[in-house]
Amino acid sequence: MYTLPSLEATRSISSLAVLTSGGDAPGMNAAIRGVVRSALSQGIEVYGIRRGYSGLLQNDMIPLNSASVSNIVQRGGTFLKSARCPEFHDSDNRRRAAELLKQRNIDALIVIGGDGSLSGAHLFEEETGIPVIGLPGTIDNDIFGTEDTIGFDTAMNTALDAIDRIRDTADSHERHFLVEVMGRNSGFLATHVGIAAGAEMILVPEYAINIEEIALQLAASHRAGTGSSGIIVVAEGNEPNLTAGIAQQLQQQGLTPHISILGHIQRGGRPSGHDRVLASCLGAVAVDYLLAGYSDIMVGVSNGCVVDVPLDDLIRYRKGLDPELLKIALQLHK
Ligand code: F6P
Protein backbone atom coordinates (compact mmCIF):
# COMPACT_ATOMS: atom_id res chain seq x y z
CA MET A 1 0.00 0.00 0.00
CA TYR A 2 1.20 3.61 -0.58
CA THR A 3 2.33 6.03 2.10
CA LEU A 4 0.23 9.14 1.51
CA PRO A 5 1.50 12.67 2.24
CA SER A 6 -0.14 14.64 5.03
CA LEU A 7 -1.13 17.91 3.43
CA GLU A 8 -2.71 20.97 5.01
CA ALA A 9 -5.27 22.97 2.99
CA THR A 10 -4.05 26.55 2.48
CA ARG A 11 -5.62 27.47 -0.86
CA SER A 12 -9.35 27.93 -1.53
CA ILE A 13 -10.63 26.30 -4.69
CA SER A 14 -14.31 26.55 -5.65
CA SER A 15 -14.15 24.55 -8.86
CA LEU A 16 -11.71 22.47 -10.90
CA ALA A 17 -11.66 20.67 -14.24
CA VAL A 18 -10.21 17.26 -15.11
CA LEU A 19 -9.19 15.81 -18.49
CA THR A 20 -7.54 12.73 -19.96
CA SER A 21 -5.06 13.29 -22.80
CA GLY A 22 -2.93 11.26 -25.23
CA GLY A 23 -3.00 7.46 -25.39
CA ASP A 24 -5.72 6.12 -23.12
CA ALA A 25 -4.73 3.74 -20.32
CA PRO A 26 -6.70 1.28 -18.13
CA GLY A 27 -7.30 3.01 -14.82
CA MET A 28 -7.93 6.48 -16.21
CA ASN A 29 -11.60 6.14 -15.18
CA ALA A 30 -10.59 5.20 -11.64
CA ALA A 31 -8.34 8.27 -11.53
CA ILE A 32 -11.15 10.57 -12.72
CA ARG A 33 -13.43 9.04 -10.09
CA GLY A 34 -10.76 9.65 -7.43
CA VAL A 35 -10.48 13.31 -8.41
CA VAL A 36 -14.26 13.86 -8.57
CA ARG A 37 -15.19 12.13 -5.33
CA SER A 38 -12.32 13.77 -3.40
CA ALA A 39 -13.18 17.23 -4.76
CA LEU A 40 -16.92 16.93 -4.11
CA SER A 41 -16.28 15.68 -0.59
CA GLN A 42 -14.29 18.90 0.01
CA GLY A 43 -17.00 21.17 -1.43
CA ILE A 44 -15.32 21.74 -4.79
CA GLU A 45 -17.36 21.80 -8.02
CA VAL A 46 -15.99 19.62 -10.83
CA TYR A 47 -16.07 19.83 -14.61
CA GLY A 48 -15.07 17.05 -16.96
CA ILE A 49 -13.36 18.16 -20.16
CA ARG A 50 -14.01 15.77 -23.04
CA ARG A 51 -11.37 14.71 -25.59
CA GLY A 52 -8.40 16.12 -23.73
CA TYR A 53 -6.86 19.43 -24.80
CA SER A 54 -8.88 19.34 -28.06
CA GLY A 55 -12.10 19.42 -26.04
CA LEU A 56 -10.69 22.18 -23.83
CA LEU A 57 -10.03 24.33 -26.91
CA GLN A 58 -13.59 23.60 -28.08
CA ASN A 59 -15.03 24.49 -24.66
CA ASP A 60 -16.43 20.92 -24.44
CA MET A 61 -16.94 20.63 -20.68
CA ILE A 62 -19.60 18.89 -18.59
CA PRO A 63 -20.37 19.31 -14.88
CA LEU A 64 -19.63 16.11 -12.96
CA ASN A 65 -21.38 14.91 -9.81
CA SER A 66 -20.96 11.78 -7.74
CA ALA A 67 -23.31 9.76 -9.97
CA SER A 68 -21.28 10.70 -13.07
CA VAL A 69 -18.43 8.52 -11.84
CA SER A 70 -20.47 5.60 -10.57
CA ASN A 71 -19.81 2.18 -12.02
CA ILE A 72 -16.66 3.23 -13.90
CA VAL A 73 -13.81 2.16 -11.60
CA GLN A 74 -13.70 -1.24 -13.33
CA ARG A 75 -13.93 0.06 -16.89
CA GLY A 76 -10.96 0.41 -19.24
CA GLY A 77 -10.44 3.43 -21.47
CA THR A 78 -11.69 6.88 -20.37
CA PHE A 79 -15.36 7.94 -20.31
CA LEU A 80 -14.22 11.55 -20.89
CA LYS A 81 -12.53 10.37 -24.13
CA SER A 82 -9.02 11.41 -25.05
CA ALA A 83 -7.11 12.83 -28.00
CA ARG A 84 -3.66 13.85 -29.17
CA CYS A 85 -3.81 17.62 -29.67
CA PRO A 86 -0.97 19.22 -31.67
CA GLU A 87 -2.86 22.56 -31.49
CA PHE A 88 -2.02 22.73 -27.79
CA HIS A 89 1.65 23.15 -28.72
CA ASP A 90 0.70 26.69 -29.73
CA SER A 91 0.96 29.20 -26.84
CA ASP A 92 -1.90 31.35 -28.23
CA ASN A 93 -4.16 28.31 -28.02
CA ARG A 94 -3.00 27.63 -24.49
CA ARG A 95 -3.88 31.20 -23.52
CA ARG A 96 -7.27 30.84 -25.19
CA ALA A 97 -7.84 27.65 -23.20
CA ALA A 98 -7.12 29.58 -20.01
CA GLU A 99 -9.74 32.17 -21.00
CA LEU A 100 -12.33 29.42 -21.48
CA LEU A 101 -11.64 28.06 -17.99
CA LYS A 102 -11.83 31.55 -16.46
CA GLN A 103 -15.17 32.20 -18.19
CA ARG A 104 -16.57 29.24 -16.24
CA ASN A 105 -14.85 30.34 -13.01
CA ILE A 106 -12.76 27.20 -13.02
CA ASP A 107 -9.79 27.74 -10.69
CA ALA A 108 -7.59 24.73 -11.46
CA LEU A 109 -6.90 21.89 -13.89
CA ILE A 110 -5.99 18.23 -13.35
CA VAL A 111 -4.40 16.50 -16.36
CA ILE A 112 -4.19 12.69 -16.62
CA GLY A 113 -1.82 11.56 -19.38
CA GLY A 114 1.69 10.67 -20.57
CA ASP A 115 4.84 12.75 -20.74
CA GLY A 116 3.66 14.73 -23.78
CA SER A 117 0.40 15.75 -22.12
CA LEU A 118 2.16 16.60 -18.86
CA SER A 119 4.72 18.74 -20.69
CA GLY A 120 1.82 20.66 -22.21
CA ALA A 121 0.36 21.10 -18.72
CA HIS A 122 3.66 22.57 -17.51
CA LEU A 123 3.74 25.18 -20.31
CA PHE A 124 0.06 25.97 -19.72
CA GLU A 125 0.65 26.60 -16.01
CA GLU A 126 3.80 28.63 -16.65
CA GLU A 127 2.07 30.89 -19.20
CA THR A 128 -1.33 31.31 -17.56
CA GLY A 129 -0.73 30.90 -13.84
CA ILE A 130 -3.72 28.55 -13.56
CA PRO A 131 -2.80 25.86 -10.98
CA VAL A 132 -2.22 22.47 -12.65
CA ILE A 133 -1.64 19.01 -11.19
CA GLY A 134 -0.63 16.09 -13.43
CA LEU A 135 -1.28 12.37 -13.00
CA PRO A 136 0.88 9.77 -14.83
CA GLY A 137 -1.55 7.96 -17.11
CA THR A 138 0.20 5.81 -19.74
CA ILE A 139 0.82 2.10 -20.36
CA ASP A 140 4.48 2.93 -21.22
CA ASN A 141 5.67 3.65 -17.67
CA ASP A 142 8.28 5.98 -19.20
CA ILE A 143 7.66 9.08 -17.07
CA PHE A 144 10.55 10.51 -15.06
CA GLY A 145 10.05 10.77 -11.31
CA THR A 146 7.53 7.95 -10.84
CA GLU A 147 8.14 4.23 -10.55
CA ASP A 148 4.66 3.44 -11.78
CA THR A 149 2.07 4.86 -14.16
CA ILE A 150 -1.65 4.27 -14.36
CA GLY A 151 -2.30 1.49 -16.88
CA PHE A 152 1.17 -0.09 -16.90
CA ASP A 153 0.28 -3.07 -14.69
CA THR A 154 -2.84 -3.85 -16.69
CA ALA A 155 -1.04 -3.57 -20.04
CA MET A 156 1.72 -5.81 -18.75
CA ASN A 157 -0.80 -8.47 -17.70
CA THR A 158 -2.70 -8.18 -20.98
CA ALA A 159 0.52 -8.73 -22.97
CA LEU A 160 1.53 -11.54 -20.60
CA ASP A 161 -1.77 -13.33 -21.15
CA ALA A 162 -1.26 -13.14 -24.92
CA ILE A 163 2.34 -14.36 -24.69
CA ASP A 164 1.43 -17.33 -22.50
CA ARG A 165 -1.00 -18.35 -25.23
CA ILE A 166 1.62 -17.88 -27.95
CA ARG A 167 4.04 -19.92 -25.86
CA ASP A 168 1.66 -22.89 -26.05
CA THR A 169 1.59 -22.96 -29.84
CA ALA A 170 5.28 -22.07 -30.13
CA ASP A 171 6.12 -25.06 -27.95
CA SER A 172 3.74 -27.38 -29.81
CA HIS A 173 5.23 -26.52 -33.19
CA GLU A 174 8.78 -25.88 -31.96
CA ARG A 175 8.76 -22.39 -33.32
CA HIS A 176 10.33 -19.07 -32.38
CA PHE A 177 8.05 -16.05 -32.04
CA LEU A 178 8.98 -12.39 -32.16
CA VAL A 179 6.29 -10.75 -30.05
CA GLU A 180 6.14 -6.97 -30.44
CA VAL A 181 4.77 -4.98 -27.51
CA MET A 182 4.06 -1.26 -27.13
CA GLY A 183 6.06 1.24 -25.12
CA ARG A 184 6.74 4.04 -27.62
CA ASN A 185 10.51 4.81 -27.32
CA SER A 186 11.06 2.89 -24.12
CA GLY A 187 11.51 -0.72 -23.05
CA PHE A 188 9.77 -0.80 -19.65
CA LEU A 189 6.76 -2.76 -20.87
CA ALA A 190 8.89 -5.19 -22.90
CA THR A 191 11.31 -5.80 -20.02
CA HIS A 192 8.62 -6.46 -17.42
CA VAL A 193 6.52 -8.58 -19.75
CA GLY A 194 9.62 -10.44 -20.92
CA ILE A 195 10.70 -11.34 -17.38
CA ALA A 196 7.14 -12.31 -16.39
CA ALA A 197 6.75 -14.47 -19.53
CA GLY A 198 10.14 -16.13 -19.19
CA ALA A 199 11.08 -14.83 -22.64
CA GLU A 200 14.28 -16.19 -24.20
CA MET A 201 15.22 -12.67 -25.20
CA ILE A 202 14.06 -9.09 -24.69
CA LEU A 203 14.95 -6.40 -27.25
CA VAL A 204 14.55 -2.77 -26.19
CA PRO A 205 15.38 0.57 -27.85
CA GLU A 206 17.63 1.54 -24.93
CA TYR A 207 20.24 -1.05 -25.95
CA ALA A 208 21.64 -1.84 -29.40
CA ILE A 209 20.31 -5.01 -31.00
CA ASN A 210 23.00 -7.37 -32.31
CA ILE A 211 21.16 -9.61 -34.80
CA GLU A 212 24.09 -11.93 -35.47
CA GLU A 213 24.51 -12.57 -31.77
CA ILE A 214 20.78 -13.22 -31.36
CA ALA A 215 20.74 -15.62 -34.30
CA LEU A 216 23.82 -17.47 -33.06
CA GLN A 217 22.35 -17.84 -29.57
CA LEU A 218 18.99 -19.08 -30.89
CA ALA A 219 20.65 -21.49 -33.35
CA ALA A 220 22.97 -22.80 -30.64
CA SER A 221 20.16 -23.50 -28.16
CA HIS A 222 18.17 -25.05 -31.02
CA ARG A 223 21.03 -27.40 -31.86
CA ALA A 224 21.55 -28.16 -28.18
CA GLY A 225 17.89 -29.15 -28.03
CA THR A 226 17.33 -26.66 -25.21
CA GLY A 227 15.64 -24.12 -27.43
CA SER A 228 13.49 -25.74 -30.08
CA SER A 229 10.98 -22.98 -29.44
CA GLY A 230 11.18 -19.56 -27.94
CA ILE A 231 9.68 -16.17 -27.30
CA ILE A 232 11.59 -13.00 -28.17
CA VAL A 233 9.87 -9.92 -26.81
CA VAL A 234 10.52 -6.84 -28.96
CA ALA A 235 9.70 -3.31 -27.79
CA GLU A 236 8.12 -1.44 -30.71
CA GLY A 237 10.68 1.35 -30.34
CA ASN A 238 10.67 4.25 -32.75
CA GLU A 239 11.94 2.35 -35.82
CA PRO A 240 9.13 1.43 -38.24
CA ASN A 241 8.91 -2.29 -39.11
CA LEU A 242 11.60 -3.10 -36.59
CA THR A 243 10.24 -6.56 -35.80
CA ALA A 244 9.82 -7.51 -39.47
CA GLY A 245 13.41 -6.39 -40.05
CA ILE A 246 14.67 -8.59 -37.23
CA ALA A 247 12.68 -11.55 -38.57
CA GLN A 248 14.18 -11.09 -42.02
CA GLN A 249 17.70 -11.07 -40.66
CA LEU A 250 17.03 -14.14 -38.55
CA GLN A 251 15.74 -15.90 -41.66
CA GLN A 252 19.03 -15.11 -43.37
CA GLN A 253 20.66 -16.96 -40.50
CA GLY A 254 18.56 -20.02 -41.23
CA LEU A 255 15.90 -19.48 -38.56
CA THR A 256 12.14 -19.24 -39.26
CA PRO A 257 10.73 -16.85 -36.66
CA HIS A 258 7.02 -16.03 -36.58
CA ILE A 259 5.80 -12.53 -35.77
CA SER A 260 3.00 -11.47 -33.44
CA ILE A 261 2.32 -7.75 -32.98
CA LEU A 262 0.08 -7.29 -29.93
CA GLY A 263 -0.91 -3.70 -30.76
CA HIS A 264 -3.81 -1.87 -29.14
CA ILE A 265 -5.18 -4.76 -27.07
CA GLN A 266 -2.50 -3.59 -24.62
CA ARG A 267 -4.35 -0.28 -24.19
CA GLY A 268 -7.73 -1.72 -23.30
CA GLY A 269 -9.40 -4.03 -20.82
CA ARG A 270 -10.55 -3.94 -17.21
CA PRO A 271 -7.90 -2.23 -15.09
CA SER A 272 -6.05 -4.52 -12.67
CA GLY A 273 -6.58 -4.17 -8.94
CA HIS A 274 -3.12 -2.63 -8.73
CA ASP A 275 -4.00 0.06 -11.31
CA ARG A 276 -7.36 0.81 -9.69
CA VAL A 277 -5.74 1.41 -6.29
CA LEU A 278 -2.91 3.46 -7.80
CA ALA A 279 -5.30 5.58 -9.90
CA SER A 280 -7.87 6.08 -7.13
CA CYS A 281 -5.21 7.18 -4.63
CA LEU A 282 -3.37 9.50 -7.02
CA GLY A 283 -6.68 11.00 -8.17
CA ALA A 284 -7.86 11.69 -4.63
CA VAL A 285 -4.49 13.06 -3.42
CA ALA A 286 -4.18 15.34 -6.46
CA VAL A 287 -7.03 17.44 -5.04
CA ASP A 288 -5.30 17.61 -1.64
CA TYR A 289 -2.09 18.86 -3.32
CA LEU A 290 -4.12 21.58 -5.04
CA LEU A 291 -5.70 22.67 -1.76
CA ALA A 292 -2.29 22.64 -0.11
CA GLY A 293 -1.15 25.27 -2.62
CA TYR A 294 0.89 23.02 -4.92
CA SER A 295 0.96 23.52 -8.70
CA ASP A 296 3.00 22.54 -11.79
CA ILE A 297 3.67 19.12 -10.28
CA MET A 298 2.94 15.49 -11.12
CA VAL A 299 1.72 13.21 -8.33
CA GLY A 300 3.70 9.98 -8.61
CA VAL A 301 5.03 7.06 -6.62
CA SER A 302 8.55 6.57 -5.32
CA ASN A 303 9.69 3.87 -2.87
CA GLY A 304 6.08 3.17 -1.99
CA CYS A 305 5.39 6.82 -1.17
CA VAL A 306 3.11 9.18 -3.04
CA VAL A 307 5.35 12.07 -4.06
CA ASP A 308 5.17 15.39 -5.92
CA VAL A 309 7.50 15.81 -8.93
CA PRO A 310 8.01 19.21 -10.62
CA LEU A 311 6.53 18.96 -14.14
CA ASP A 312 9.63 20.70 -15.40
CA ASP A 313 11.70 17.67 -14.35
CA LEU A 314 9.62 15.44 -16.64
CA ILE A 315 10.76 17.56 -19.57
CA ARG A 316 14.34 17.91 -18.34
CA TYR A 317 15.12 14.30 -17.41
CA ARG A 318 14.53 10.91 -19.03
CA LYS A 319 13.57 7.86 -17.02
CA GLY A 320 16.31 5.27 -17.51
CA LEU A 321 15.73 1.54 -17.95
CA ASP A 322 17.77 -0.31 -15.32
CA PRO A 323 20.28 -2.51 -17.20
CA GLU A 324 20.35 -4.85 -14.18
CA LEU A 325 16.75 -5.76 -14.97
CA LEU A 326 17.70 -6.87 -18.48
CA LYS A 327 20.71 -8.74 -17.13
CA ILE A 328 18.43 -10.68 -14.79
CA ALA A 329 16.15 -11.57 -17.70
CA LEU A 330 19.10 -13.01 -19.61
CA GLN A 331 20.50 -14.82 -16.54
CA LEU A 332 17.14 -16.51 -16.04
CA HIS A 333 17.68 -18.17 -19.39
CA LYS A 334 21.13 -19.59 -19.01
O1 F6P B 1 1.77 6.03 -25.32
C1 F6P B 1 0.92 4.96 -25.36
C2 F6P B 1 0.99 4.22 -26.68
O2 F6P B 1 0.13 3.15 -26.65
C3 F6P B 1 2.40 3.76 -27.06
O3 F6P B 1 2.79 2.59 -26.41
C4 F6P B 1 2.27 3.60 -28.55
O4 F6P B 1 3.50 3.76 -29.19
C5 F6P B 1 1.32 4.73 -28.93
O5 F6P B 1 0.63 5.09 -27.76
C6 F6P B 1 0.33 4.39 -29.99
O6 F6P B 1 -0.34 5.55 -30.30
P1 F6P B 1 -1.70 5.55 -31.18
O7 F6P B 1 -2.76 4.92 -30.38
O8 F6P B 1 -1.96 7.00 -31.43
O9 F6P B 1 -1.40 4.77 -32.41
Coordinates of C-alpha atoms in Angstrom, one line a residue, residues 28-322:
M28 CA -7.9 6.5 -16.2
N29 CA -11.6 6.1 -15.2
A30 CA -10.6 5.2 -11.6
A31 CA -8.3 8.3 -11.5
I32 CA -11.1 10.6 -12.7
R33 CA -13.4 9.0 -10.1
G34 CA -10.8 9.6 -7.4
V35 CA -10.5 13.3 -8.4
V36 CA -14.3 13.9 -8.6
R37 CA -15.2 12.1 -5.3
S38 CA -12.3 13.8 -3.4
A39 CA -13.2 17.2 -4.8
L40 CA -16.9 16.9 -4.1
S41 CA -16.3 15.7 -0.6
Q42 CA -14.3 18.9 0.0
G43 CA -17.0 21.2 -1.4
I44 CA -15.3 21.7 -4.8
E45 CA -17.4 21.8 -8.0
V46 CA -16.0 19.6 -10.8
Y47 CA -16.1 19.8 -14.6
G48 CA -15.1 17.0 -17.0
I49 CA -13.4 18.2 -20.2
R50 CA -14.0 15.8 -23.0
R51 CA -11.4 14.7 -25.6
G52 CA -8.4 16.1 -23.7
Y53 CA -6.9 19.4 -24.8
S54 CA -8.9 19.3 -28.1
G55 CA -12.1 19.4 -26.0
L56 CA -10.7 22.2 -23.8
L57 CA -10.0 24.3 -26.9
Q58 CA -13.6 23.6 -28.1
N59 CA -15.0 24.5 -24.7
D60 CA -16.4 20.9 -24.4
M61 CA -16.9 20.6 -20.7
I62 CA -19.6 18.9 -18.6
P63 CA -20.4 19.3 -14.9
L64 CA -19.6 16.1 -13.0
N65 CA -21.4 14.9 -9.8
S66 CA -21.0 11.8 -7.7
A67 CA -23.3 9.8 -10.0
S68 CA -21.3 10.7 -13.1
V69 CA -18.4 8.5 -11.8
S70 CA -20.5 5.6 -10.6
N71 CA -19.8 2.2 -12.0
I72 CA -16.7 3.2 -13.9
V73 CA -13.8 2.2 -11.6
Q74 CA -13.7 -1.2 -13.3
R75 CA -13.9 0.1 -16.9
G76 CA -11.0 0.4 -19.2
G77 CA -10.4 3.4 -21.5
T78 CA -11.7 6.9 -20.4
F79 CA -15.4 7.9 -20.3
L80 CA -14.2 11.5 -20.9
K81 CA -12.5 10.4 -24.1
S82 CA -9.0 11.4 -25.1
A83 CA -7.1 12.8 -28.0
R84 CA -3.7 13.8 -29.2
C85 CA -3.8 17.6 -29.7
P86 CA -1.0 19.2 -31.7
E87 CA -2.9 22.6 -31.5
F88 CA -2.0 22.7 -27.8
H89 CA 1.6 23.1 -28.7
D90 CA 0.7 26.7 -29.7
S91 CA 1.0 29.2 -26.8
D92 CA -1.9 31.3 -28.2
N93 CA -4.2 28.3 -28.0
R94 CA -3.0 27.6 -24.5
R95 CA -3.9 31.2 -23.5
R96 CA -7.3 30.8 -25.2
A97 CA -7.8 27.6 -23.2
A98 CA -7.1 29.6 -20.0
E99 CA -9.7 32.2 -21.0
L100 CA -12.3 29.4 -21.5
L101 CA -11.6 28.1 -18.0
K102 CA -11.8 31.5 -16.5
Q103 CA -15.2 32.2 -18.2
R104 CA -16.6 29.2 -16.2
N105 CA -14.8 30.3 -13.0
I106 CA -12.8 27.2 -13.0
D107 CA -9.8 27.7 -10.7
A108 CA -7.6 24.7 -11.5
L109 CA -6.9 21.9 -13.9
I110 CA -6.0 18.2 -13.3
V111 CA -4.4 16.5 -16.4
I112 CA -4.2 12.7 -16.6
G113 CA -1.8 11.6 -19.4
G114 CA 1.7 10.7 -20.6
D115 CA 4.8 12.7 -20.7
G116 CA 3.7 14.7 -23.8
S117 CA 0.4 15.7 -22.1
L118 CA 2.2 16.6 -18.9
S119 CA 4.7 18.7 -20.7
G120 CA 1.8 20.7 -22.2
A121 CA 0.4 21.1 -18.7
H122 CA 3.7 22.6 -17.5
L123 CA 3.7 25.2 -20.3
F124 CA 0.1 26.0 -19.7
E125 CA 0.7 26.6 -16.0
E126 CA 3.8 28.6 -16.7
E127 CA 2.1 30.9 -19.2
T128 CA -1.3 31.3 -17.6
G129 CA -0.7 30.9 -13.8
I130 CA -3.7 28.5 -13.6
P131 CA -2.8 25.9 -11.0
V132 CA -2.2 22.5 -12.6
I133 CA -1.6 19.0 -11.2
G134 CA -0.6 16.1 -13.4
L135 CA -1.3 12.4 -13.0
P136 CA 0.9 9.8 -14.8
G137 CA -1.6 8.0 -17.1
T138 CA 0.2 5.8 -19.7
I139 CA 0.8 2.1 -20.4
D140 CA 4.5 2.9 -21.2
N141 CA 5.7 3.7 -17.7
D142 CA 8.3 6.0 -19.2
I143 CA 7.7 9.1 -17.1
F144 CA 10.5 10.5 -15.1
G145 CA 10.1 10.8 -11.3
T146 CA 7.5 8.0 -10.8
E147 CA 8.1 4.2 -10.5
D148 CA 4.7 3.4 -11.8
T149 CA 2.1 4.9 -14.2
I150 CA -1.7 4.3 -14.4
G151 CA -2.3 1.5 -16.9
F152 CA 1.2 -0.1 -16.9
D153 CA 0.3 -3.1 -14.7
T154 CA -2.8 -3.9 -16.7
A155 CA -1.0 -3.6 -20.0
M156 CA 1.7 -5.8 -18.8
N157 CA -0.8 -8.5 -17.7
T158 CA -2.7 -8.2 -21.0
A159 CA 0.5 -8.7 -23.0
L160 CA 1.5 -11.5 -20.6
D161 CA -1.8 -13.3 -21.2
A162 CA -1.3 -13.1 -24.9
I163 CA 2.3 -14.4 -24.7
D164 CA 1.4 -17.3 -22.5
R165 CA -1.0 -18.3 -25.2
I166 CA 1.6 -17.9 -28.0
R167 CA 4.0 -19.9 -25.9
D168 CA 1.7 -22.9 -26.0
T169 CA 1.6 -23.0 -29.8
A170 CA 5.3 -22.1 -30.1
D171 CA 6.1 -25.1 -28.0
S172 CA 3.7 -27.4 -29.8
H173 CA 5.2 -26.5 -33.2
E174 CA 8.8 -25.9 -32.0
R175 CA 8.8 -22.4 -33.3
H176 CA 10.3 -19.1 -32.4
F177 CA 8.1 -16.1 -32.0
L178 CA 9.0 -12.4 -32.2
V179 CA 6.3 -10.8 -30.1
E180 CA 6.1 -7.0 -30.4
V181 CA 4.8 -5.0 -27.5
M182 CA 4.1 -1.3 -27.1
G183 CA 6.1 1.2 -25.1
R184 CA 6.7 4.0 -27.6
N185 CA 10.5 4.8 -27.3
S186 CA 11.1 2.9 -24.1
G187 CA 11.5 -0.7 -23.1
F188 CA 9.8 -0.8 -19.6
L189 CA 6.8 -2.8 -20.9
A190 CA 8.9 -5.2 -22.9
T191 CA 11.3 -5.8 -20.0
H192 CA 8.6 -6.5 -17.4
V193 CA 6.5 -8.6 -19.7
G194 CA 9.6 -10.4 -20.9
I195 CA 10.7 -11.3 -17.4
A196 CA 7.1 -12.3 -16.4
A197 CA 6.8 -14.5 -19.5
G198 CA 10.1 -16.1 -19.2
A199 CA 11.1 -14.8 -22.6
E200 CA 14.3 -16.2 -24.2
M201 CA 15.2 -12.7 -25.2
I202 CA 14.1 -9.1 -24.7
L203 CA 14.9 -6.4 -27.3
V204 CA 14.6 -2.8 -26.2
P205 CA 15.4 0.6 -27.9
E206 CA 17.6 1.5 -24.9
Y207 CA 20.2 -1.1 -25.9
A208 CA 21.6 -1.8 -29.4
I209 CA 20.3 -5.0 -31.0
N210 CA 23.0 -7.4 -32.3
I211 CA 21.2 -9.6 -34.8
E212 CA 24.1 -11.9 -35.5
E213 CA 24.5 -12.6 -31.8
I214 CA 20.8 -13.2 -31.4
A215 CA 20.7 -15.6 -34.3
L216 CA 23.8 -17.5 -33.1
Q217 CA 22.3 -17.8 -29.6
L218 CA 19.0 -19.1 -30.9
A219 CA 20.6 -21.5 -33.3
A220 CA 23.0 -22.8 -30.6
S221 CA 20.2 -23.5 -28.2
H222 CA 18.2 -25.0 -31.0
R223 CA 21.0 -27.4 -31.9
A224 CA 21.5 -28.2 -28.2
G225 CA 17.9 -29.1 -28.0
T226 CA 17.3 -26.7 -25.2
G227 CA 15.6 -24.1 -27.4
S228 CA 13.5 -25.7 -30.1
S229 CA 11.0 -23.0 -29.4
G230 CA 11.2 -19.6 -27.9
I231 CA 9.7 -16.2 -27.3
I232 CA 11.6 -13.0 -28.2
V233 CA 9.9 -9.9 -26.8
V234 CA 10.5 -6.8 -29.0
A235 CA 9.7 -3.3 -27.8
E236 CA 8.1 -1.4 -30.7
G237 CA 10.7 1.3 -30.3
N238 CA 10.7 4.2 -32.8
E239 CA 11.9 2.3 -35.8
P240 CA 9.1 1.4 -38.2
N241 CA 8.9 -2.3 -39.1
L242 CA 11.6 -3.1 -36.6
T243 CA 10.2 -6.6 -35.8
A244 CA 9.8 -7.5 -39.5
G245 CA 13.4 -6.4 -40.0
I246 CA 14.7 -8.6 -37.2
A247 CA 12.7 -11.5 -38.6
Q248 CA 14.2 -11.1 -42.0
Q249 CA 17.7 -11.1 -40.7
L250 CA 17.0 -14.1 -38.5
Q251 CA 15.7 -15.9 -41.7
Q252 CA 19.0 -15.1 -43.4
Q253 CA 20.7 -17.0 -40.5
G254 CA 18.6 -20.0 -41.2
L255 CA 15.9 -19.5 -38.6
T256 CA 12.1 -19.2 -39.3
P257 CA 10.7 -16.8 -36.7
H258 CA 7.0 -16.0 -36.6
I259 CA 5.8 -12.5 -35.8
S260 CA 3.0 -11.5 -33.4
I261 CA 2.3 -7.8 -33.0
L262 CA 0.1 -7.3 -29.9
G263 CA -0.9 -3.7 -30.8
H264 CA -3.8 -1.9 -29.1
I265 CA -5.2 -4.8 -27.1
Q266 CA -2.5 -3.6 -24.6
R267 CA -4.4 -0.3 -24.2
G268 CA -7.7 -1.7 -23.3
G269 CA -9.4 -4.0 -20.8
R270 CA -10.6 -3.9 -17.2
P271 CA -7.9 -2.2 -15.1
S272 CA -6.1 -4.5 -12.7
G273 CA -6.6 -4.2 -8.9
H274 CA -3.1 -2.6 -8.7
D275 CA -4.0 0.1 -11.3
R276 CA -7.4 0.8 -9.7
V277 CA -5.7 1.4 -6.3
L278 CA -2.9 3.5 -7.8
A279 CA -5.3 5.6 -9.9
S280 CA -7.9 6.1 -7.1
C281 CA -5.2 7.2 -4.6
L282 CA -3.4 9.5 -7.0
G283 CA -6.7 11.0 -8.2
A284 CA -7.9 11.7 -4.6
V285 CA -4.5 13.1 -3.4
A286 CA -4.2 15.3 -6.5
V287 CA -7.0 17.4 -5.0
D288 CA -5.3 17.6 -1.6
Y289 CA -2.1 18.9 -3.3
L290 CA -4.1 21.6 -5.0
L291 CA -5.7 22.7 -1.8
A292 CA -2.3 22.6 -0.1
G293 CA -1.2 25.3 -2.6
Y294 CA 0.9 23.0 -4.9
S295 CA 1.0 23.5 -8.7
D296 CA 3.0 22.5 -11.8
I297 CA 3.7 19.1 -10.3
M298 CA 2.9 15.5 -11.1
V299 CA 1.7 13.2 -8.3
G300 CA 3.7 10.0 -8.6
V301 CA 5.0 7.1 -6.6
S302 CA 8.6 6.6 -5.3
N303 CA 9.7 3.9 -2.9
G304 CA 6.1 3.2 -2.0
C305 CA 5.4 6.8 -1.2
V306 CA 3.1 9.2 -3.0
V307 CA 5.4 12.1 -4.1
D308 CA 5.2 15.4 -5.9
V309 CA 7.5 15.8 -8.9
P310 CA 8.0 19.2 -10.6
L311 CA 6.5 19.0 -14.1
D312 CA 9.6 20.7 -15.4
D313 CA 11.7 17.7 -14.3
L314 CA 9.6 15.4 -16.6
I315 CA 10.8 17.6 -19.6
R316 CA 14.3 17.9 -18.3
Y317 CA 15.1 14.3 -17.4
R318 CA 14.5 10.9 -19.0
K319 CA 13.6 7.9 -17.0
G320 CA 16.3 5.3 -17.5
L321 CA 15.7 1.5 -18.0
D322 CA 17.8 -0.3 -15.3

